[in-house]
Short mmCIF file of C-alpha atoms in Angstrom, two decimals:
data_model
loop_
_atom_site.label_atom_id
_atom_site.label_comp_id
_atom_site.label_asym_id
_atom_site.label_seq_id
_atom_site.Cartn_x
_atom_site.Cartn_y
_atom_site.Cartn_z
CA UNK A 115 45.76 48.16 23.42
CA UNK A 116 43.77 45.86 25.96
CA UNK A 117 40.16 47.64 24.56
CA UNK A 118 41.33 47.31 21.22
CA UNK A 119 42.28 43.58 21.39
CA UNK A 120 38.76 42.76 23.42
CA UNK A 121 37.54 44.53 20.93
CA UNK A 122 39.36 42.40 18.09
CA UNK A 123 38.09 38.98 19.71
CA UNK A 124 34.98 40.00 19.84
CA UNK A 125 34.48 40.81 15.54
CA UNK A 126 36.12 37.83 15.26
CA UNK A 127 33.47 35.91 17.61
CA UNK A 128 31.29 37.56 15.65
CA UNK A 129 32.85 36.38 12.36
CA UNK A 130 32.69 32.99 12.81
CA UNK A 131 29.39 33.24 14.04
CA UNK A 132 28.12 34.68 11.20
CA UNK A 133 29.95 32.52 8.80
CA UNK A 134 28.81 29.51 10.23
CA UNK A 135 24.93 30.71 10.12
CA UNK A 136 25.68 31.62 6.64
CA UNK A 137 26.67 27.95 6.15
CA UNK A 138 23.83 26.68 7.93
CA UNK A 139 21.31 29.02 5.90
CA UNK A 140 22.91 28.01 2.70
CA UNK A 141 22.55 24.07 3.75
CA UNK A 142 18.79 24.82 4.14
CA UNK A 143 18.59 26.20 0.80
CA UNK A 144 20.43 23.08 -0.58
CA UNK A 145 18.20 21.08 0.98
CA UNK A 146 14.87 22.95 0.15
CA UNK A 147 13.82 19.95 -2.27
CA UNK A 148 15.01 16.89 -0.51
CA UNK A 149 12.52 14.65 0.79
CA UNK A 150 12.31 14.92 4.54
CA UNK A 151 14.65 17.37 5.32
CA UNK A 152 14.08 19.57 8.17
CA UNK A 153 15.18 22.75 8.37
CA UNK A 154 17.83 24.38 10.81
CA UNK A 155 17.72 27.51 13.05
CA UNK A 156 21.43 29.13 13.79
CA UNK A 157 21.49 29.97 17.18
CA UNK A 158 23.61 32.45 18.53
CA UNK A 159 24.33 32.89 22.30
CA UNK A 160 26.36 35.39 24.02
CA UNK A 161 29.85 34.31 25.33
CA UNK A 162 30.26 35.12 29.27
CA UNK A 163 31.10 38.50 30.01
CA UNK A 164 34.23 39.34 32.09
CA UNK A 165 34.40 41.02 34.90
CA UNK A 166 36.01 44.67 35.12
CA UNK A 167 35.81 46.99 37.47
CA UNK A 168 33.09 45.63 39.12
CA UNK A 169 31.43 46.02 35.88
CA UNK A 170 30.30 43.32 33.32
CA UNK A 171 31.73 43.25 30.03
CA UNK A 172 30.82 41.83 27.32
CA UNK A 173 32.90 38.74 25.13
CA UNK A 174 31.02 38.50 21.99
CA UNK A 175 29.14 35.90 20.70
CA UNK A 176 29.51 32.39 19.92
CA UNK A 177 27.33 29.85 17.26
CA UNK A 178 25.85 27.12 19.14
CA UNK A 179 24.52 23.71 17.54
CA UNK A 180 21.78 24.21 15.06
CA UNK A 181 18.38 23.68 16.04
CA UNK A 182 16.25 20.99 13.66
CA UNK A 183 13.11 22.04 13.69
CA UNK A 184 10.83 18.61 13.76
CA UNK A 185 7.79 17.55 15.34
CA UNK A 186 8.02 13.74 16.17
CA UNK A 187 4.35 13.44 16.89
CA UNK A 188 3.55 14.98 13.36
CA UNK A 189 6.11 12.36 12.00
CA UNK A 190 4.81 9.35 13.85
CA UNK A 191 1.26 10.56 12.30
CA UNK A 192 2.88 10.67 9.14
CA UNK A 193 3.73 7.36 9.45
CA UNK A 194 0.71 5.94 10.35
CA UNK A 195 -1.43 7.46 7.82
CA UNK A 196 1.41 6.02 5.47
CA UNK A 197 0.43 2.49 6.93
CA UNK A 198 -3.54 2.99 5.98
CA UNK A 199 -2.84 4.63 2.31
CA UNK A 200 -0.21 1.25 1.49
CA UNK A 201 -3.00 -1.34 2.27
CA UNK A 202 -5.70 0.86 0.75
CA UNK A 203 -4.09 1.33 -2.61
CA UNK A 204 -2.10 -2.05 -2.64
CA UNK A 205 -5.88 -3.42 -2.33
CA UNK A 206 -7.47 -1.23 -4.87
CA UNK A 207 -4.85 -2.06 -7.32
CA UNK A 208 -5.64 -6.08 -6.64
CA UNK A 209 -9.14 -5.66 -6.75
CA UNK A 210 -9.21 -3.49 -9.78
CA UNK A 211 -8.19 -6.29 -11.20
CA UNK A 212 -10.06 -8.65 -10.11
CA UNK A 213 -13.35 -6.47 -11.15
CA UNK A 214 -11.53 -6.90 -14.46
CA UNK A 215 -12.82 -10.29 -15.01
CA UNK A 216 -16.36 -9.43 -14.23
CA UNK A 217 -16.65 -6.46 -16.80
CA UNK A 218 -19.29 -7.36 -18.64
CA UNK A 219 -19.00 -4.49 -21.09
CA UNK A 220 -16.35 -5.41 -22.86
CA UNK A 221 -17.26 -9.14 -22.63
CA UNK A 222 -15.90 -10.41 -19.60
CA UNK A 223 -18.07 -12.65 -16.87
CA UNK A 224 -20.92 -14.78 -16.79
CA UNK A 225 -24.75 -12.97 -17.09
CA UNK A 226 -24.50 -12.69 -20.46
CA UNK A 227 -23.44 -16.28 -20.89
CA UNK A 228 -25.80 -17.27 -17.95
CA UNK A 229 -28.93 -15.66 -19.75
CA UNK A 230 -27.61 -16.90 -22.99
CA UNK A 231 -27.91 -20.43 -21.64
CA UNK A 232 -31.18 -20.07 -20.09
CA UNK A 233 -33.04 -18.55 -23.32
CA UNK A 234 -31.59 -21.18 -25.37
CA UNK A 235 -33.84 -23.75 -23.26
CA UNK A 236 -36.61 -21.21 -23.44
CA UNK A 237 -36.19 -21.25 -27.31
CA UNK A 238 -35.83 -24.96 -27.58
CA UNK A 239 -39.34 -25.36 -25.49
CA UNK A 240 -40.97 -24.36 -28.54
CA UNK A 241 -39.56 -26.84 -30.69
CA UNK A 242 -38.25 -29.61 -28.58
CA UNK A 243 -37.28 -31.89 -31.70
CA UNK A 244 -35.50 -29.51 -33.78
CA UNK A 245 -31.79 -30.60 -33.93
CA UNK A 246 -30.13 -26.90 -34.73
CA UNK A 247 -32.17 -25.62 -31.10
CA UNK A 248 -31.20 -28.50 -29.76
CA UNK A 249 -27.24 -27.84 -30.77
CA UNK A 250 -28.10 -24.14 -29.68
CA UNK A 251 -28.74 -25.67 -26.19
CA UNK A 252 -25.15 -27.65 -26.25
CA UNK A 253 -23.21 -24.21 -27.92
CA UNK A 254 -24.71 -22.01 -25.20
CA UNK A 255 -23.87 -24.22 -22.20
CA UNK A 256 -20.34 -25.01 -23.38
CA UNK A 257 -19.76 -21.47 -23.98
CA UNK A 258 -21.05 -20.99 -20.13
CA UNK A 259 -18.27 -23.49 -19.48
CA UNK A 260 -15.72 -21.21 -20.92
CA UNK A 261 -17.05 -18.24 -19.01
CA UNK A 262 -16.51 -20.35 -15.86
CA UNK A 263 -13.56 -21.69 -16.62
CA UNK A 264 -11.97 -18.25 -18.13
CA UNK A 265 -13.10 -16.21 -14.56
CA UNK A 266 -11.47 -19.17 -12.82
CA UNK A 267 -8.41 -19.50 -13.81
CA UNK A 268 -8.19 -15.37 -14.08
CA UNK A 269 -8.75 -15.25 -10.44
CA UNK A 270 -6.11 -18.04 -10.04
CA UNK A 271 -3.79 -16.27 -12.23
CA UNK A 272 -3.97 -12.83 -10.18
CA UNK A 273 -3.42 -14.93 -6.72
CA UNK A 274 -0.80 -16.29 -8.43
CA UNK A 275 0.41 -12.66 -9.18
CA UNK A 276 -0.41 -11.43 -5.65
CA UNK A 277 1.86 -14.74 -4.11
CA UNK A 278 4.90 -13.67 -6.02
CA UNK A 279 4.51 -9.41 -5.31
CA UNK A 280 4.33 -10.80 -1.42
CA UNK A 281 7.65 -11.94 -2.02
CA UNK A 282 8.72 -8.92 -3.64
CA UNK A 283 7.50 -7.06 -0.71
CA UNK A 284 8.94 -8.60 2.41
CA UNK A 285 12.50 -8.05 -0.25
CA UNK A 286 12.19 -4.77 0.49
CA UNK A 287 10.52 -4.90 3.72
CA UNK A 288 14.10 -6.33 4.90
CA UNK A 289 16.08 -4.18 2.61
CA UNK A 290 14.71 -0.92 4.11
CA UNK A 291 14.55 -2.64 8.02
CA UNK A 292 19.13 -3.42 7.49
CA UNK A 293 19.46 0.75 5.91
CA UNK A 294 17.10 2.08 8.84
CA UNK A 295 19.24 -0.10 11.60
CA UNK A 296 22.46 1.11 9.63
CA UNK A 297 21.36 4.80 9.86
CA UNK A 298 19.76 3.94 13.25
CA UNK A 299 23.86 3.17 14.44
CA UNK A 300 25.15 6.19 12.96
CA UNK A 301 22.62 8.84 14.89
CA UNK A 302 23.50 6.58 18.03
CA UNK A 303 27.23 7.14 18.24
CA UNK A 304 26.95 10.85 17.00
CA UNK A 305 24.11 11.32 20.15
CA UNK A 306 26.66 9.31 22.38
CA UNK A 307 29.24 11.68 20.94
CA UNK A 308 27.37 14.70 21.69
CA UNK A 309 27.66 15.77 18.04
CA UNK A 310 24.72 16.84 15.82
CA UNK A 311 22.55 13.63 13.95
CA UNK A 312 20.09 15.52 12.55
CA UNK A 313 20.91 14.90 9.17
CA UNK A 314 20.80 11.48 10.16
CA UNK A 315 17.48 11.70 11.94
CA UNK A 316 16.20 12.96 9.05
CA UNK A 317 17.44 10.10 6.62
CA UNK A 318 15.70 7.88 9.19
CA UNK A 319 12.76 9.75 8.76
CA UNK A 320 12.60 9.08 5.04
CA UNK A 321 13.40 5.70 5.49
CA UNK A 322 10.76 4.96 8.25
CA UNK A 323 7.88 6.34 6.14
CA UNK A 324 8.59 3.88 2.95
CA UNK A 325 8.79 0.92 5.35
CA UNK A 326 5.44 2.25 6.83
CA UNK A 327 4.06 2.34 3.16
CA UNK A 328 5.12 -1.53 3.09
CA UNK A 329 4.14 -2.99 6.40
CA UNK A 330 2.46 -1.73 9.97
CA UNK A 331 5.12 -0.46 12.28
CA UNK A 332 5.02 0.71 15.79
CA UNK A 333 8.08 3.34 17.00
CA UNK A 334 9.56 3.36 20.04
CA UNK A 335 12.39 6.07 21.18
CA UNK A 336 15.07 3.73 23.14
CA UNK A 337 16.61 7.27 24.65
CA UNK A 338 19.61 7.00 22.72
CA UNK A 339 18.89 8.43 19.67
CA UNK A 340 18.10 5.59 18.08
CA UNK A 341 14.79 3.96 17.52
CA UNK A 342 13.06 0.47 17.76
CA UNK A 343 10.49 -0.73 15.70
CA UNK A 344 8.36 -3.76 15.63
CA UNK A 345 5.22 -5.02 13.32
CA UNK A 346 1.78 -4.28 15.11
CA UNK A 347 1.85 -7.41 16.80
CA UNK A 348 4.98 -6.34 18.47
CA UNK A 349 7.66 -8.62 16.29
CA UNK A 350 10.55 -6.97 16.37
CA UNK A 351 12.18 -5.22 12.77
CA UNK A 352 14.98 -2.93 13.72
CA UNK A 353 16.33 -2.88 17.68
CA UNK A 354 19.41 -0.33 17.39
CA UNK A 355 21.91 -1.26 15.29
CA UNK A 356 20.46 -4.77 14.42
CA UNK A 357 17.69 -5.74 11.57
CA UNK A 358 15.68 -8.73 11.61
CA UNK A 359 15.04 -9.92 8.49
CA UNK A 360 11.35 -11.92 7.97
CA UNK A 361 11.37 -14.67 5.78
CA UNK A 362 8.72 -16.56 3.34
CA UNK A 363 7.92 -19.75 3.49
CA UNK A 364 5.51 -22.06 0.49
CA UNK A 365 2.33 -23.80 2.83
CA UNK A 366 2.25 -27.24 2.39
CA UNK A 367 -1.54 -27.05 1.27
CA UNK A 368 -2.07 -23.82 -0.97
CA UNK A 369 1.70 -22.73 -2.15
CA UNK A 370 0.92 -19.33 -0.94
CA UNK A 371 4.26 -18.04 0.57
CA UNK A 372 3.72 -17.40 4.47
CA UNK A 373 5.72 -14.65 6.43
CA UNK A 374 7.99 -15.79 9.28
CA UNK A 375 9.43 -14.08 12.03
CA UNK A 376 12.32 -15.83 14.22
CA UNK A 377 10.44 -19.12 13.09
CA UNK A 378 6.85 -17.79 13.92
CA UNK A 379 4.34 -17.64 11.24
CA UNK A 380 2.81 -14.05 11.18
CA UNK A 381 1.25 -14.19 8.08
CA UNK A 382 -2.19 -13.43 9.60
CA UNK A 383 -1.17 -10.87 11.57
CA UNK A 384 0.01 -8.20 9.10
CA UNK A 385 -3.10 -6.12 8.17
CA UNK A 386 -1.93 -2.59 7.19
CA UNK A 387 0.76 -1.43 4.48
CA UNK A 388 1.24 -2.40 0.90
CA UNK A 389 1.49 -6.36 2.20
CA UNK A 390 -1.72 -5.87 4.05
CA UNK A 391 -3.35 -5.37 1.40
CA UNK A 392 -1.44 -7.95 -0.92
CA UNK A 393 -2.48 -10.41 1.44
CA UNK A 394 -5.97 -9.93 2.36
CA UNK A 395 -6.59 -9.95 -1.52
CA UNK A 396 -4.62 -12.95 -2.06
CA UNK A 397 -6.10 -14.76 1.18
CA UNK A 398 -9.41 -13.08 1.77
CA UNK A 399 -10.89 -11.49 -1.37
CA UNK A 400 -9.88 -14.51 -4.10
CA UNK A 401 -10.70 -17.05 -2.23
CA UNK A 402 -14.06 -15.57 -1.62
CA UNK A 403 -14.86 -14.74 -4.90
CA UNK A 404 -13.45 -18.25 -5.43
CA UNK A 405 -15.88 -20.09 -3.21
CA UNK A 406 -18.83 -17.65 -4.53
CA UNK A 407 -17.92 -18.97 -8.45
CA UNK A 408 -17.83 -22.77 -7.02
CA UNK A 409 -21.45 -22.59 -5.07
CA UNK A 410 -22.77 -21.02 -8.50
CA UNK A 411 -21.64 -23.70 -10.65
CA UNK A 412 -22.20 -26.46 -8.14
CA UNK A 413 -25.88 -25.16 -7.57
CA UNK A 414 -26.17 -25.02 -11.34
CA UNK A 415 -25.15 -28.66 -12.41
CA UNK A 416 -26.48 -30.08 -9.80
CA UNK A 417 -29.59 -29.10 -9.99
CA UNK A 418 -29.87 -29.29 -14.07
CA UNK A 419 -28.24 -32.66 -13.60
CA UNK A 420 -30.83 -33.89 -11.04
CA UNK A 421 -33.87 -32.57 -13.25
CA UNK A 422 -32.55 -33.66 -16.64
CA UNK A 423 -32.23 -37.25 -15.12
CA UNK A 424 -36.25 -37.02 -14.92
CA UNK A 425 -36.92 -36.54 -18.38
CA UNK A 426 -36.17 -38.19 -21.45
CA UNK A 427 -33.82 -37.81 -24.71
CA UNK A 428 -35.01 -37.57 -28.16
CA UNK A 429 -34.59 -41.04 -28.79
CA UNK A 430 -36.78 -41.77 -25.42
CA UNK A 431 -34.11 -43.33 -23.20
CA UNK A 432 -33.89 -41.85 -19.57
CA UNK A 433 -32.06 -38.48 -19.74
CA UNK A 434 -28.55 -38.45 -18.27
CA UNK A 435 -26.65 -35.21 -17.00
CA UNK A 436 -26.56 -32.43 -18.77
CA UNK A 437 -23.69 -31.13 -17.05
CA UNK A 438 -20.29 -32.88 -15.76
CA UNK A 439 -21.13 -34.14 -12.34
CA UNK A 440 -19.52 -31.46 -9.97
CA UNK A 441 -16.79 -32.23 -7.02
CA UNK A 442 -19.02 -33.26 -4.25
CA UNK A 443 -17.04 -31.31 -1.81
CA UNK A 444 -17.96 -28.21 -4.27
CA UNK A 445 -14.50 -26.84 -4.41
CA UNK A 446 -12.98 -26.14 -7.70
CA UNK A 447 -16.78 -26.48 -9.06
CA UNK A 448 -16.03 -23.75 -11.57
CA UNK A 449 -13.37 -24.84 -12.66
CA UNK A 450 -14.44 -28.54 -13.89
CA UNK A 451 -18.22 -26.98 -15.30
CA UNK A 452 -18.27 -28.49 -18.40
CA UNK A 453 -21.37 -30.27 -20.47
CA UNK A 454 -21.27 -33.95 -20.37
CA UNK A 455 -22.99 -34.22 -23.72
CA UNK A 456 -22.50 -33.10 -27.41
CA UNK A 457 -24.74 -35.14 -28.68
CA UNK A 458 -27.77 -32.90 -29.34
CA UNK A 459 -30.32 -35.49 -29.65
CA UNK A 460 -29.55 -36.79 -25.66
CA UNK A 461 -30.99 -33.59 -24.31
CA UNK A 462 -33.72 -34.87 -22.19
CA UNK A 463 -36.47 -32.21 -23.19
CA UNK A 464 -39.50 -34.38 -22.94
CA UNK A 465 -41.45 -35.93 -19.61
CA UNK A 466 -43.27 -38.87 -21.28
CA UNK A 467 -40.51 -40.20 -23.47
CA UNK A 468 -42.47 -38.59 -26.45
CA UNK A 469 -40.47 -37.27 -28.90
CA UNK A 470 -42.96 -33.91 -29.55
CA UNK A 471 -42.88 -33.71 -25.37
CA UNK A 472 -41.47 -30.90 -23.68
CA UNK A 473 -42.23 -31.15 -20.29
CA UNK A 474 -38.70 -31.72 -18.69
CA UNK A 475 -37.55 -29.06 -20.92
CA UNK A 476 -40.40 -26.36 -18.96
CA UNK A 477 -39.15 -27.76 -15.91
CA UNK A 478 -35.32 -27.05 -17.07
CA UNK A 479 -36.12 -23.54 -18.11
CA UNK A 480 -37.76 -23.00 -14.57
CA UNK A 481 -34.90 -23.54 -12.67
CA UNK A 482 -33.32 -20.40 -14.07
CA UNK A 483 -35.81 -18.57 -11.77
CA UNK A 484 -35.87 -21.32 -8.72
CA UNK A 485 -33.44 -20.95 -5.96
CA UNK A 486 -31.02 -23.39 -6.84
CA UNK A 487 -27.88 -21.43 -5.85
CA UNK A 488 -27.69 -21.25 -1.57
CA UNK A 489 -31.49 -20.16 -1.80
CA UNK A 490 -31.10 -17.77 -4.62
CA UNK A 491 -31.58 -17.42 -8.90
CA UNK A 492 -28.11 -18.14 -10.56
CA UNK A 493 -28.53 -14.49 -12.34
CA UNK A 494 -29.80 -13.46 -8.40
CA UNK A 495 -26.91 -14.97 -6.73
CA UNK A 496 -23.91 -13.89 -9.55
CA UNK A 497 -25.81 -10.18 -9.00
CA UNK A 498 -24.50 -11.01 -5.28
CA UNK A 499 -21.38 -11.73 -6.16
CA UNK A 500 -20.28 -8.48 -8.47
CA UNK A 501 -22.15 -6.59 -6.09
CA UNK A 502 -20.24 -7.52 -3.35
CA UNK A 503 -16.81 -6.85 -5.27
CA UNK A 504 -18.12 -3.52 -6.29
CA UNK A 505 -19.11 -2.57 -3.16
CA UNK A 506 -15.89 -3.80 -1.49
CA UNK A 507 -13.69 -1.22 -4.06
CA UNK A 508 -16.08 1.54 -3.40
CA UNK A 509 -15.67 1.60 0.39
CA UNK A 510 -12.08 1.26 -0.25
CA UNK A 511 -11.67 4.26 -2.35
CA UNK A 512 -14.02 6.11 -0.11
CA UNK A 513 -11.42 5.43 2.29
CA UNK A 514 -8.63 6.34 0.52
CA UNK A 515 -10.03 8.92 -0.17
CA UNK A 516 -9.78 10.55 3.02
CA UNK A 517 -6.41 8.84 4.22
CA UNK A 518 -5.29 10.77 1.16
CA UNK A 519 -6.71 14.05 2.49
CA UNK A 520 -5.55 13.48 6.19
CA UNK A 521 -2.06 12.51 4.88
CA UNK A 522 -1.79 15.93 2.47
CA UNK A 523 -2.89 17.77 6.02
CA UNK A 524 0.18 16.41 7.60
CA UNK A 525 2.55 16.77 5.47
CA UNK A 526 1.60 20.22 4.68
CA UNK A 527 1.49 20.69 8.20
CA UNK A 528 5.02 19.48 8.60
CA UNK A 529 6.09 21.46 5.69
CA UNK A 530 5.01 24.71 7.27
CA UNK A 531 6.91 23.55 10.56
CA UNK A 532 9.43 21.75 9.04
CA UNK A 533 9.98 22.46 5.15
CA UNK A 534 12.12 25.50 3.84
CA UNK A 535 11.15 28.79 3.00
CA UNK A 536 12.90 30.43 0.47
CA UNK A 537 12.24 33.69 1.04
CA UNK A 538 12.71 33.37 4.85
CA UNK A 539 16.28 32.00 4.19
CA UNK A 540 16.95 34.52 1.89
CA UNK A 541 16.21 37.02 4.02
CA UNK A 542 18.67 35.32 6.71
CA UNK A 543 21.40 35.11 4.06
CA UNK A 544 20.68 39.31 3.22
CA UNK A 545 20.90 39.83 7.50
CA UNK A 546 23.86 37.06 8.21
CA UNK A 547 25.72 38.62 5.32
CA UNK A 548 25.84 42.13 6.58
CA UNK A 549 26.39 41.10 10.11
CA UNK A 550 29.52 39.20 8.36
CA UNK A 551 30.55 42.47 6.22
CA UNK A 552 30.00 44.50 9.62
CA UNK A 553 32.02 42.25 11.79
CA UNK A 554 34.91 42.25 9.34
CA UNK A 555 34.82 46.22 8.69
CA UNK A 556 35.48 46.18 12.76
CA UNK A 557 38.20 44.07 12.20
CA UNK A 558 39.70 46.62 9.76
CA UNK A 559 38.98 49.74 12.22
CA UNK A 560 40.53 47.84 14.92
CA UNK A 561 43.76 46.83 12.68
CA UNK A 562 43.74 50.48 11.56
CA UNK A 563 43.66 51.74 15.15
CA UNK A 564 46.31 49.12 16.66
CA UNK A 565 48.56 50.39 13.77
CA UNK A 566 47.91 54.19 14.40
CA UNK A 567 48.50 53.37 18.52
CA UNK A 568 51.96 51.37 17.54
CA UNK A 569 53.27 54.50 14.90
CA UNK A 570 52.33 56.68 17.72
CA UNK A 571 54.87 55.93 19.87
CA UNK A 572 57.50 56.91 16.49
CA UNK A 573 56.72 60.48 15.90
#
């Protein structure tokens, strides 16, 4: 009876054993879709033998806690490659549509209007008295207004955009930094409890690679189980249990919202994830582009302004300006370009006060091919300008590019590590179920034996 009731404990070791890894295997195959779950391993280990004799003899077996199999290195790369692709594509997506404005295919920018302008003078140098050239002159420059104004206030417009999707961000930037610290509790009791977190753990993984996508963030194991995590400047987002939220604040001067930590502006220091690149559009790119639109239309008044005040109008009074006088501080140039006549007749095309003259006017059309603007053309320096916001997207998307590839890498590298296979768990559920059927048809030997040994004593 003593063999047979080892023997019973140890089918029923077995048993449970089995029945748990069947559990386990069937959680896996749950889970094989869900974002950032990691697989578990049943492990089995032998209970300790007894003693008999002098000879060892075996207890059966008992299920010990699941192994998760994850690779933190692979995750932290994860993360970090998350951090590059946000900024890359948060950028792209900004200056997309900034490129927008300077399509001129479908009508957008300011060569077409520039060369318009320029050829109208050209034109009205070989008939410097006729009135419809002359109102040719006025049409094309106020329609180069437009252009100027139209880009300008488009770029304003997206900023504008940009300001309020920063606030949007750092939203969510604190609503994923109070769920990570919430999770980041949960995996530190169950650790302190000695219990399993890896479901947890792997919730935190999911977690940590959206706010990665949002904002740079640096990961640092506190030993507990838990983990803290600061911005790349080390401010500090998640410390255990506890989140700190960032906060936005207008500037006094530009009503661009500014990013606050604990009271400390750290606006300029966030460079990577989706706000990286929000903000390096918004305070970088724009303003750039900005400044660039401001130079051409200061260069351009000022100049026409200057030479137009040389010649005479039809009437042979002193010429005026041609253009509205820009700020002298040149900011916001673009968007105050404007012609200061409509009168057609006060274009100052001649250089003796002759009506027939055209002088001034030859000296008017040369300044299309002078360097008026910072040393260069107008058409020369606006070449500049779309040049440099093409070339900016195209090293961008070269970039992406190969974050893109580098991230696919990882993750398939963590799904071969990591992820679930199907097959393999089907093929544990085939050997965990027989084991099961096996240990239970002991069971039944050993209940039809113990019966056999108690009706033998009846005969």
């Amino acid at each position: 009876m003593g063999t047979l009731s080892a023997s019973l404990n140890i089918a029923l070791s077995s048993l449970s054993a089995n029945d748990g890894a069947i559990t386990t295997t069937s959680n896996n195959i749950a889970n094989a879709n869900t974002p950032g779950y990691a697989r578990q391993i049943s492990q089995f280990e032998e209970t300790a033998p007894v003693l008999a004799s002098g000879v060892a003899i075996g207890t059966g077996v008992t299920l010990g806690r699941p192994q998760t199999v994850r690779d933190n290195v692979l995750q932290l790369r994860i993360t970090q490659e998350a951090q590059q692709g946000g900024q890359l594509d948060s950028f792209l997506s900004s200056m997309s549509q900034v490129q927008t404005l300077f399509n001129e295919a479908s009508g957008t920018g300011l060569q077409q209007p520039l060369s318009a302008f320029f050829n109208s003078l050209q034109q009205l140098s070989t008939d410097p008295s006729n009135l419809s050239l002359r109102q040719g002159v006025i049409s094309a420059g106020q329609n180069l207004a437009s252009a100027f104004h139209q880009v300008s206030s488009g770029l304003s417009a997206q900023q504008q955009n940009l300001n309020l999707g920063v606030r949007q961000t750092v939203g969510q930037i604190n609503e994923l930094t109070t769920q990570i610290a919430g999770v980041n509790e949960q995996v530190g009791g169950l650790v302190a409890a000695g219990l399993d977190a890896s479901a947890f753990i792997s919730q935190r993984d999911v977690l940590l690679r959206k706010l990665s996508n949002l904002i740079q963030v640096n990961q640092t194991d506190a030993g507990n189980g838990t983990v803290t995590l600061t911005t790349g400047e080390g401010t500090p987002l998640v410390v255990g249990g506890q989140s700190y939220d960032l906060a936005i604040r207008p500037d006094p001067a530009s009503g661009m919202q500014q990013i606050y930590s604990q009271g400390t502006n750290i606006t300029s220091q966030i460079t990577s994830g989706e706000l990286g690149g929000q903000l390096q559009v918004r305070d970088q790119q724009i303003p750039s582009v900005l400044s660039n639109l401001d130079d051409l239309a200061f260069g351009i008044s000022s100049s026409f302004n200057t030479q137009s005040q040389a010649g005479f109008d039809l009437n042979g009074a002193a010429g005026g300006d041609l253009f509205i006088a820009p700020p002298a501080s040149v900011a916001g140039s673009a968007n105050s370009f404007g012609m200061a006549i409509t009168d057609p007749s006060l274009i100052a095309a001649s250089s003796d006060g002759t009506a027939g003259s055209n002088g001034n006017l030859n000296a008017l059309v040369n300044l299309s091919r002078q360097g008026i603007v910072k040393g260069q053309t107008p058409l020369s320096y606006y070449s500049s300008l779309i040049f440099g916001i093409g070339n900016a997207i195209s090293n961008a998307t070269i970039e992406q590019s190969s974050v893109k590839l580098i991230s696919q890498q990882l993750v398939n590298q963590r799904g071969a590590l990591s992820g679930v296979s199907l097959d393999e768990e089907a093929a544990n559920l085939v050997k965990f179920q027989q084991a099961y059927e096996a240990s239970a048809r002991v069971i039944t030997i050993i209940s039809d034996l113990t019966l056999a040994a108690v009706n033998l004593g009846k005969d």
